[in-house]
């Protein structure tokens, strides 16, 4: 974990159980704003990059901290981006040109453009390439939206536009003319395609989320927005309850806590959960399994200006609770995604065998749902001894009728505390 402040930052190393130790710190003249990470050179360690606020008001740069896995982040390069008294506002990264190296994209709100610098594979970058916009950009994100191995670019603001990367340049696509402050990309309906999610403050005290389902062939379907209050600022997408569907977590604009909405499939959400965070000025958040127990946790930064800056960690216990201390004593279960012989096929036509292991005697639930979250068939709901078990599913629903060919999800629970999933394909 990296915690960067105005002027510098700290590197906190996780021991694998959610406990952190300060390993290094770094200082930048004139600050280093929101940090991003990706693989930018030819090693297996994630590098860090962001805008460099220079003392020269006529130059704008991107600075990269290269990580060589030595817990010493002192290999720094600065790349020139622009020379016109502009400010580069946001960054993202991805393999835009399909050469297996991650490139960096950026936006300029005041001068209405976005740009890209291409990575040569060693951590060196090309001269910037600029693209004009007809609206001031607020956010930028990258992901492969059409399964062509090229990462595409999504830019939000008064409009939201997609720039599909092709061998000959970018194909522009207007997604919506609805104002959006932020853009997030995730396989929201778990069908193998990345969808686009945007959100914005609507009319006080309401907040709106707009969801665009990826239909393939560079086409998107806009679902009904969902609206809630109070209005929020930062947001992230993560599977917070291990049901294989992406949930959304927001920071309230006044910094009183988090709002979580759980994805029910088919772009629908259920109960709104409030998680209090008793610190002012919440500034950003990220999600990840910090204590290695199989559940996505939440890290929050708070404080601004002359205030001391902190990182607060909220550990997910798998039952909808977010606690201050790591949770490493959950009942470990595993649903094998690969099985050792042909008697367990996936894809399958008539029957598949699901093999799982539990560490101790548990109440086990094994069931199959479709991609919208609808229950197809319950296979097990009983107490079972610890060990490895195999259960067959004949591809039928609760009434015994054969299910249509397509994708399904097998879900495994033990003592209602842990959940593992595997995607099945019936042909």
PDB file of N, CA, C and O in Angstrom, residues 301-362:
ATOM      1  N   UNK A 301      -8.500   6.996   2.761  1.00  0.00           N
ATOM      2  CA  UNK A 301      -7.627   8.076   3.214  1.00  0.00           C
ATOM      3  C   UNK A 301      -8.487   9.233   3.689  1.00  0.00           C
ATOM      4  O   UNK A 301      -9.562   9.487   3.142  1.00  0.00           O
ATOM      5  N   UNK A 302      -8.010   9.938   4.704  1.00  0.00           N
ATOM      6  CA  UNK A 302      -8.761  11.087   5.197  1.00  0.00           C
ATOM      7  C   UNK A 302      -7.810  12.145   5.735  1.00  0.00           C
ATOM      8  O   UNK A 302      -6.674  11.869   6.087  1.00  0.00           O
ATOM      9  N   UNK A 303      -8.347  13.400   5.752  1.00  0.00           N
ATOM     10  CA  UNK A 303      -7.548  14.564   6.110  1.00  0.00           C
ATOM     11  C   UNK A 303      -7.163  15.343   4.878  1.00  0.00           C
ATOM     12  O   UNK A 303      -7.025  14.788   3.785  1.00  0.00           O
ATOM     13  N   UNK A 304      -7.010  16.644   5.032  1.00  0.00           N
ATOM     14  CA  UNK A 304      -6.617  17.467   3.893  1.00  0.00           C
ATOM     15  C   UNK A 304      -5.982  18.748   4.400  1.00  0.00           C
ATOM     16  O   UNK A 304      -6.047  19.069   5.588  1.00  0.00           O
ATOM     17  N   UNK A 305      -5.366  19.486   3.458  1.00  0.00           N
ATOM     18  CA  UNK A 305      -4.772  20.763   3.816  1.00  0.00           C
ATOM     19  C   UNK A 305      -3.686  20.592   4.860  1.00  0.00           C
ATOM     20  O   UNK A 305      -2.740  19.831   4.696  1.00  0.00           O
ATOM     21  N   UNK A 306      -3.830  21.337   5.967  1.00  0.00           N
ATOM     22  CA  UNK A 306      -2.838  21.285   7.037  1.00  0.00           C
ATOM     23  C   UNK A 306      -3.094  20.141   8.006  1.00  0.00           C
ATOM     24  O   UNK A 306      -2.338  19.950   8.957  1.00  0.00           O
ATOM     25  N   UNK A 307      -4.182  19.382   7.806  1.00  0.00           N
ATOM     26  CA  UNK A 307      -4.479  18.277   8.693  1.00  0.00           C
ATOM     27  C   UNK A 307      -3.467  17.138   8.507  1.00  0.00           C
ATOM     28  O   UNK A 307      -2.876  16.983   7.445  1.00  0.00           O
ATOM     29  N   UNK A 308      -3.291  16.367   9.572  1.00  0.00           N
ATOM     30  CA  UNK A 308      -2.535  15.137   9.415  1.00  0.00           C
ATOM     31  C   UNK A 308      -3.339  14.170   8.547  1.00  0.00           C
ATOM     32  O   UNK A 308      -4.556  14.127   8.607  1.00  0.00           O
ATOM     33  N   UNK A 309      -2.635  13.385   7.736  1.00  0.00           N
ATOM     34  CA  UNK A 309      -3.279  12.458   6.820  1.00  0.00           C
ATOM     35  C   UNK A 309      -3.176  11.038   7.370  1.00  0.00           C
ATOM     36  O   UNK A 309      -2.157  10.648   7.933  1.00  0.00           O
ATOM     37  N   UNK A 310      -4.253  10.274   7.188  1.00  0.00           N
ATOM     38  CA  UNK A 310      -4.304   8.921   7.718  1.00  0.00           C
ATOM     39  C   UNK A 310      -4.848   7.969   6.664  1.00  0.00           C
ATOM     40  O   UNK A 310      -5.559   8.358   5.751  1.00  0.00           O
ATOM     41  N   UNK A 311      -4.526   6.690   6.854  1.00  0.00           N
ATOM     42  CA  UNK A 311      -5.176   5.611   6.125  1.00  0.00           C
ATOM     43  C   UNK A 311      -5.957   4.786   7.140  1.00  0.00           C
ATOM     44  O   UNK A 311      -5.404   4.361   8.153  1.00  0.00           O
ATOM     45  N   UNK A 312      -7.249   4.591   6.876  1.00  0.00           N
ATOM     46  CA  UNK A 312      -8.081   3.754   7.739  1.00  0.00           C
ATOM     47  C   UNK A 312      -8.450   2.495   6.971  1.00  0.00           C
ATOM     48  O   UNK A 312      -8.877   2.571   5.821  1.00  0.00           O
ATOM     49  N   UNK A 313      -8.306   1.336   7.614  1.00  0.00           N
ATOM     50  CA  UNK A 313      -8.617   0.054   7.003  1.00  0.00           C
ATOM     51  C   UNK A 313      -9.862  -0.528   7.642  1.00  0.00           C
ATOM     52  O   UNK A 313      -9.986  -0.571   8.875  1.00  0.00           O
ATOM     53  N   UNK A 314     -10.798  -0.972   6.797  1.00  0.00           N
ATOM     54  CA  UNK A 314     -12.022  -1.627   7.255  1.00  0.00           C
ATOM     55  C   UNK A 314     -12.009  -3.054   6.717  1.00  0.00           C
ATOM     56  O   UNK A 314     -12.047  -3.275   5.506  1.00  0.00           O
ATOM     57  N   UNK A 315     -11.954  -4.031   7.627  1.00  0.00           N
ATOM     58  CA  UNK A 315     -11.815  -5.428   7.249  1.00  0.00           C
ATOM     59  C   UNK A 315     -13.183  -6.096   7.185  1.00  0.00           C
ATOM     60  O   UNK A 315     -13.988  -5.996   8.108  1.00  0.00           O
ATOM     61  N   UNK A 316     -13.434  -6.764   6.086  1.00  0.00           N
ATOM     62  CA  UNK A 316     -14.724  -7.387   5.773  1.00  0.00           C
ATOM     63  C   UNK A 316     -14.783  -8.783   6.393  1.00  0.00           C
ATOM     64  O   UNK A 316     -13.937  -9.628   6.106  1.00  0.00           O
ATOM     65  N   UNK A 317     -15.804  -9.025   7.257  1.00  0.00           N
ATOM     66  CA  UNK A 317     -15.921 -10.347   7.878  1.00  0.00           C
ATOM     67  C   UNK A 317     -16.791 -11.307   7.076  1.00  0.00           C
ATOM     68  O   UNK A 317     -17.023 -12.444   7.483  1.00  0.00           O
ATOM     69  N   UNK A 318     -17.310 -10.868   5.925  1.00  0.00           N
ATOM     70  CA  UNK A 318     -18.127 -11.732   5.082  1.00  0.00           C
ATOM     71  C   UNK A 318     -19.589 -11.768   5.462  1.00  0.00           C
ATOM     72  O   UNK A 318     -20.392 -12.394   4.778  1.00  0.00           O
ATOM     73  N   UNK A 319     -19.963 -11.092   6.550  1.00  0.00           N
ATOM     74  CA  UNK A 319     -21.354 -11.058   7.000  1.00  0.00           C
ATOM     75  C   UNK A 319     -21.918  -9.646   6.981  1.00  0.00           C
ATOM     76  O   UNK A 319     -22.872  -9.341   7.691  1.00  0.00           O
ATOM     77  N   UNK A 320     -21.315  -8.772   6.182  1.00  0.00           N
ATOM     78  CA  UNK A 320     -21.808  -7.405   6.080  1.00  0.00           C
ATOM     79  C   UNK A 320     -21.229  -6.472   7.115  1.00  0.00           C
ATOM     80  O   UNK A 320     -21.671  -5.321   7.210  1.00  0.00           O
ATOM     81  N   UNK A 321     -20.231  -6.927   7.885  1.00  0.00           N
ATOM     82  CA  UNK A 321     -19.592  -6.083   8.892  1.00  0.00           C
ATOM     83  C   UNK A 321     -18.198  -5.693   8.431  1.00  0.00           C
ATOM     84  O   UNK A 321     -17.466  -6.513   7.877  1.00  0.00           O
ATOM     85  N   UNK A 322     -17.841  -4.435   8.686  1.00  0.00           N
ATOM     86  CA  UNK A 322     -16.515  -3.931   8.337  1.00  0.00           C
ATOM     87  C   UNK A 322     -15.848  -3.475   9.624  1.00  0.00           C
ATOM     88  O   UNK A 322     -16.275  -2.509  10.252  1.00  0.00           O
ATOM     89  N   UNK A 323     -14.786  -4.188  10.012  1.00  0.00           N
ATOM     90  CA  UNK A 323     -14.191  -4.053  11.337  1.00  0.00           C
ATOM     91  C   UNK A 323     -12.804  -3.440  11.261  1.00  0.00           C
ATOM     92  O   UNK A 323     -12.168  -3.404  10.205  1.00  0.00           O
ATOM     93  N   UNK A 324     -12.313  -2.984  12.424  1.00  0.00           N
ATOM     94  CA  UNK A 324     -11.023  -2.302  12.473  1.00  0.00           C
ATOM     95  C   UNK A 324      -9.831  -3.251  12.442  1.00  0.00           C
ATOM     96  O   UNK A 324      -8.728  -2.852  12.089  1.00  0.00           O
ATOM     97  N   UNK A 325     -10.043  -4.503  12.830  1.00  0.00           N
ATOM     98  CA  UNK A 325      -8.935  -5.444  12.936  1.00  0.00           C
ATOM     99  C   UNK A 325      -9.007  -6.513  11.860  1.00  0.00           C
ATOM    100  O   UNK A 325     -10.093  -6.910  11.435  1.00  0.00           O
ATOM    101  N   UNK A 326      -7.851  -7.027  11.405  1.00  0.00           N
ATOM    102  CA  UNK A 326      -7.849  -8.088  10.387  1.00  0.00           C
ATOM    103  C   UNK A 326      -8.630  -9.310  10.844  1.00  0.00           C
ATOM    104  O   UNK A 326      -8.731  -9.601  12.032  1.00  0.00           O
ATOM    105  N   UNK A 327      -9.195 -10.013   9.861  1.00  0.00           N
ATOM    106  CA  UNK A 327     -10.003 -11.208  10.136  1.00  0.00           C
ATOM    107  C   UNK A 327      -9.394 -12.345   9.340  1.00  0.00           C
ATOM    108  O   UNK A 327      -9.581 -12.439   8.130  1.00  0.00           O
ATOM    109  N   UNK A 328      -8.661 -13.207  10.011  1.00  0.00           N
ATOM    110  CA  UNK A 328      -7.940 -14.259   9.296  1.00  0.00           C
ATOM    111  C   UNK A 328      -8.378 -15.654   9.703  1.00  0.00           C
ATOM    112  O   UNK A 328      -7.821 -16.632   9.223  1.00  0.00           O
ATOM    113  N   UNK A 329      -9.391 -15.776  10.562  1.00  0.00           N
ATOM    114  CA  UNK A 329      -9.768 -17.094  11.084  1.00  0.00           C
ATOM    115  C   UNK A 329     -11.066 -17.598  10.478  1.00  0.00           C
ATOM    116  O   UNK A 329     -11.840 -18.279  11.110  1.00  0.00           O
ATOM    117  N   UNK A 330     -11.355 -17.238   9.224  1.00  0.00           N
ATOM    118  CA  UNK A 330     -12.562 -17.737   8.584  1.00  0.00           C
ATOM    119  C   UNK A 330     -12.383 -19.189   8.168  1.00  0.00           C
ATOM    120  O   UNK A 330     -11.272 -19.682   7.998  1.00  0.00           O
ATOM    121  N   UNK A 331     -13.480 -19.874   8.021  1.00  0.00           N
ATOM    122  CA  UNK A 331     -13.457 -21.273   7.585  1.00  0.00           C
ATOM    123  C   UNK A 331     -13.114 -21.315   6.102  1.00  0.00           C
ATOM    124  O   UNK A 331     -13.915 -20.944   5.264  1.00  0.00           O
ATOM    125  N   UNK A 332     -11.908 -21.717   5.799  1.00  0.00           N
ATOM    126  CA  UNK A 332     -11.429 -21.707   4.421  1.00  0.00           C
ATOM    127  C   UNK A 332     -12.114 -22.796   3.607  1.00  0.00           C
ATOM    128  O   UNK A 332     -12.087 -23.969   3.969  1.00  0.00           O
ATOM    129  N   UNK A 333     -12.747 -22.400   2.492  1.00  0.00           N
ATOM    130  CA  UNK A 333     -13.329 -23.376   1.585  1.00  0.00           C
ATOM    131  C   UNK A 333     -12.814 -23.110   0.188  1.00  0.00           C
ATOM    132  O   UNK A 333     -12.371 -22.014  -0.132  1.00  0.00           O
ATOM    133  N   UNK A 334     -12.862 -24.108  -0.639  1.00  0.00           N
ATOM    134  CA  UNK A 334     -12.369 -23.934  -1.995  1.00  0.00           C
ATOM    135  C   UNK A 334     -13.222 -24.740  -2.955  1.00  0.00           C
ATOM    136  O   UNK A 334     -13.450 -25.921  -2.748  1.00  0.00           O
ATOM    137  N   UNK A 335     -13.687 -24.040  -3.979  1.00  0.00           N
ATOM    138  CA  UNK A 335     -14.394 -24.715  -5.060  1.00  0.00           C
ATOM    139  C   UNK A 335     -13.432 -24.762  -6.239  1.00  0.00           C
ATOM    140  O   UNK A 335     -13.060 -23.733  -6.781  1.00  0.00           O
ATOM    141  N   UNK A 336     -12.983 -25.979  -6.607  1.00  0.00           N
ATOM    142  CA  UNK A 336     -11.944 -26.087  -7.614  1.00  0.00           C
ATOM    143  C   UNK A 336     -12.465 -25.645  -8.979  1.00  0.00           C
ATOM    144  O   UNK A 336     -13.464 -26.139  -9.458  1.00  0.00           O
ATOM    145  N   UNK A 337     -11.739 -24.706  -9.603  1.00  0.00           N
ATOM    146  CA  UNK A 337     -12.147 -24.249 -10.930  1.00  0.00           C
ATOM    147  C   UNK A 337     -11.629 -25.182 -12.023  1.00  0.00           C
ATOM    148  O   UNK A 337     -12.105 -25.162 -13.139  1.00  0.00           O
ATOM    149  N   UNK A 338     -10.618 -25.971 -11.696  1.00  0.00           N
ATOM    150  CA  UNK A 338     -10.114 -26.948 -12.658  1.00  0.00           C
ATOM    151  C   UNK A 338     -10.062 -28.312 -11.979  1.00  0.00           C
ATOM    152  O   UNK A 338      -9.686 -28.420 -10.809  1.00  0.00           O
ATOM    153  N   UNK A 339     -10.461 -29.321 -12.674  1.00  0.00           N
ATOM    154  CA  UNK A 339     -10.488 -30.661 -12.098  1.00  0.00           C
ATOM    155  C   UNK A 339      -9.586 -31.568 -12.913  1.00  0.00           C
ATOM    156  O   UNK A 339      -9.319 -31.314 -14.085  1.00  0.00           O
ATOM    157  N   UNK A 340      -9.066 -32.637 -12.308  1.00  0.00           N
ATOM    158  CA  UNK A 340      -7.927 -33.320 -12.915  1.00  0.00           C
ATOM    159  C   UNK A 340      -8.248 -34.259 -14.062  1.00  0.00           C
ATOM    160  O   UNK A 340      -7.341 -34.764 -14.692  1.00  0.00           O
ATOM    161  N   UNK A 341      -9.516 -34.580 -14.339  1.00  0.00           N
ATOM    162  CA  UNK A 341      -9.752 -35.514 -15.442  1.00  0.00           C
ATOM    163  C   UNK A 341     -11.050 -35.176 -16.150  1.00  0.00           C
ATOM    164  O   UNK A 341     -11.805 -34.314 -15.732  1.00  0.00           O
ATOM    165  N   UNK A 342     -11.334 -35.893 -17.228  1.00  0.00           N
ATOM    166  CA  UNK A 342     -12.438 -35.549 -18.115  1.00  0.00           C
ATOM    167  C   UNK A 342     -13.799 -35.920 -17.552  1.00  0.00           C
ATOM    168  O   UNK A 342     -14.812 -35.643 -18.169  1.00  0.00           O
ATOM    169  N   UNK A 343     -13.856 -36.562 -16.403  1.00  0.00           N
ATOM    170  CA  UNK A 343     -15.151 -36.888 -15.814  1.00  0.00           C
ATOM    171  C   UNK A 343     -15.772 -35.683 -15.108  1.00  0.00           C
ATOM    172  O   UNK A 343     -16.843 -35.780 -14.554  1.00  0.00           O
ATOM    173  N   UNK A 344     -15.086 -34.538 -15.101  1.00  0.00           N
ATOM    174  CA  UNK A 344     -15.599 -33.314 -14.494  1.00  0.00           C
ATOM    175  C   UNK A 344     -15.609 -32.216 -15.565  1.00  0.00           C
ATOM    176  O   UNK A 344     -14.876 -31.243 -15.468  1.00  0.00           O
ATOM    177  N   UNK A 345     -16.391 -32.278 -16.635  1.00  0.00           N
ATOM    178  CA  UNK A 345     -16.231 -31.313 -17.740  1.00  0.00           C
ATOM    179  C   UNK A 345     -16.795 -29.923 -17.420  1.00  0.00           C
ATOM    180  O   UNK A 345     -17.770 -29.776 -16.705  1.00  0.00           O
ATOM    181  N   UNK A 346     -16.152 -28.935 -17.973  1.00  0.00           N
ATOM    182  CA  UNK A 346     -16.640 -27.552 -17.975  1.00  0.00           C
ATOM    183  C   UNK A 346     -15.920 -26.830 -19.103  1.00  0.00           C
ATOM    184  O   UNK A 346     -14.718 -26.563 -18.970  1.00  0.00           O
ATOM    185  N   UNK A 347     -16.597 -26.582 -20.221  1.00  0.00           N
ATOM    186  CA  UNK A 347     -18.043 -26.677 -20.509  1.00  0.00           C
ATOM    187  C   UNK A 347     -18.539 -28.139 -20.477  1.00  0.00           C
ATOM    188  O   UNK A 347     -17.772 -29.066 -20.653  1.00  0.00           O
ATOM    189  N   UNK A 348     -19.871 -28.274 -20.267  1.00  0.00           N
ATOM    190  CA  UNK A 348     -20.471 -29.602 -20.224  1.00  0.00           C
ATOM    191  C   UNK A 348     -21.783 -29.589 -21.017  1.00  0.00           C
ATOM    192  O   UNK A 348     -22.366 -28.532 -21.246  1.00  0.00           O
ATOM    193  N   UNK A 349     -22.230 -30.778 -21.404  1.00  0.00           N
ATOM    194  CA  UNK A 349     -23.473 -30.879 -22.161  1.00  0.00           C
ATOM    195  C   UNK A 349     -24.593 -31.499 -21.335  1.00  0.00           C
ATOM    196  O   UNK A 349     -25.712 -30.987 -21.321  1.00  0.00           O
ATOM    197  N   UNK A 350     -24.297 -32.575 -20.619  1.00  0.00           N
ATOM    198  CA  UNK A 350     -25.349 -33.279 -19.879  1.00  0.00           C
ATOM    199  C   UNK A 350     -25.149 -33.229 -18.364  1.00  0.00           C
ATOM    200  O   UNK A 350     -26.113 -33.165 -17.613  1.00  0.00           O
ATOM    201  N   UNK A 351     -23.895 -33.266 -17.901  1.00  0.00           N
ATOM    202  CA  UNK A 351     -23.659 -33.359 -16.465  1.00  0.00           C
ATOM    203  C   UNK A 351     -22.265 -32.849 -16.147  1.00  0.00           C
ATOM    204  O   UNK A 351     -21.326 -33.018 -16.942  1.00  0.00           O
ATOM    205  N   UNK A 352     -22.110 -32.195 -14.995  1.00  0.00           N
ATOM    206  CA  UNK A 352     -20.799 -31.775 -14.519  1.00  0.00           C
ATOM    207  C   UNK A 352     -20.688 -32.098 -13.034  1.00  0.00           C
ATOM    208  O   UNK A 352     -21.700 -32.175 -12.332  1.00  0.00           O
ATOM    209  N   UNK A 353     -19.470 -32.338 -12.573  1.00  0.00           N
ATOM    210  CA  UNK A 353     -19.217 -32.660 -11.171  1.00  0.00           C
ATOM    211  C   UNK A 353     -18.490 -31.486 -10.511  1.00  0.00           C
ATOM    212  O   UNK A 353     -17.458 -31.031 -11.016  1.00  0.00           O
ATOM    213  N   UNK A 354     -19.023 -31.024  -9.399  1.00  0.00           N
ATOM    214  CA  UNK A 354     -18.422 -29.936  -8.638  1.00  0.00           C
ATOM    215  C   UNK A 354     -17.680 -30.536  -7.452  1.00  0.00           C
ATOM    216  O   UNK A 354     -18.270 -31.264  -6.647  1.00  0.00           O
ATOM    217  N   UNK A 355     -16.411 -30.241  -7.344  1.00  0.00           N
ATOM    218  CA  UNK A 355     -15.563 -30.798  -6.297  1.00  0.00           C
ATOM    219  C   UNK A 355     -15.125 -29.678  -5.368  1.00  0.00           C
ATOM    220  O   UNK A 355     -14.655 -28.631  -5.823  1.00  0.00           O
ATOM    221  N   UNK A 356     -15.298 -29.856  -4.048  1.00  0.00           N
ATOM    222  CA  UNK A 356     -14.940 -28.792  -3.104  1.00  0.00           C
ATOM    223  C   UNK A 356     -14.350 -29.383  -1.841  1.00  0.00           C
ATOM    224  O   UNK A 356     -14.525 -30.573  -1.535  1.00  0.00           O
ATOM    225  N   UNK A 357     -13.639 -28.549  -1.101  1.00  0.00           N
ATOM    226  CA  UNK A 357     -12.993 -28.956   0.136  1.00  0.00           C
ATOM    227  C   UNK A 357     -13.368 -27.993   1.250  1.00  0.00           C
ATOM    228  O   UNK A 357     -13.348 -26.778   1.047  1.00  0.00           O
ATOM    229  N   UNK A 358     -13.714 -28.522   2.439  1.00  0.00           N
ATOM    230  CA  UNK A 358     -13.916 -27.703   3.632  1.00  0.00           C
ATOM    231  C   UNK A 358     -12.973 -28.214   4.709  1.00  0.00           C
ATOM    232  O   UNK A 358     -12.692 -29.411   4.799  1.00  0.00           O
ATOM    233  N   UNK A 359     -12.471 -27.311   5.548  1.00  0.00           N
ATOM    234  CA  UNK A 359     -11.462 -27.675   6.534  1.00  0.00           C
ATOM    235  C   UNK A 359     -12.037 -28.320   7.778  1.00  0.00           C
ATOM    236  O   UNK A 359     -11.307 -28.967   8.532  1.00  0.00           O
ATOM    237  N   UNK A 360     -13.320 -28.110   8.058  1.00  0.00           N
ATOM    238  CA  UNK A 360     -13.916 -28.627   9.280  1.00  0.00           C
ATOM    239  C   UNK A 360     -15.390 -28.905   9.039  1.00  0.00           C
ATOM    240  O   UNK A 360     -15.948 -28.501   8.010  1.00  0.00           O
ATOM    241  N   UNK A 361     -16.027 -29.586   9.968  1.00  0.00           N
ATOM    242  CA  UNK A 361     -17.454 -29.862   9.843  1.00  0.00           C
ATOM    243  C   UNK A 361     -18.223 -28.552   9.716  1.00  0.00           C
ATOM    244  O   UNK A 361     -18.034 -27.636  10.521  1.00  0.00           O
ATOM    245  N   UNK A 362     -19.101 -28.481   8.719  1.00  0.00           N
ATOM    246  CA  UNK A 362     -19.777 -27.212   8.429  1.00  0.00           C
ATOM    247  C   UNK A 362     -21.158 -27.479   7.855  1.00  0.00           C
ATOM    248  O   UNK A 362     -21.421 -28.548   7.297  1.00  0.00           O
TER     249      UNK A 362
END
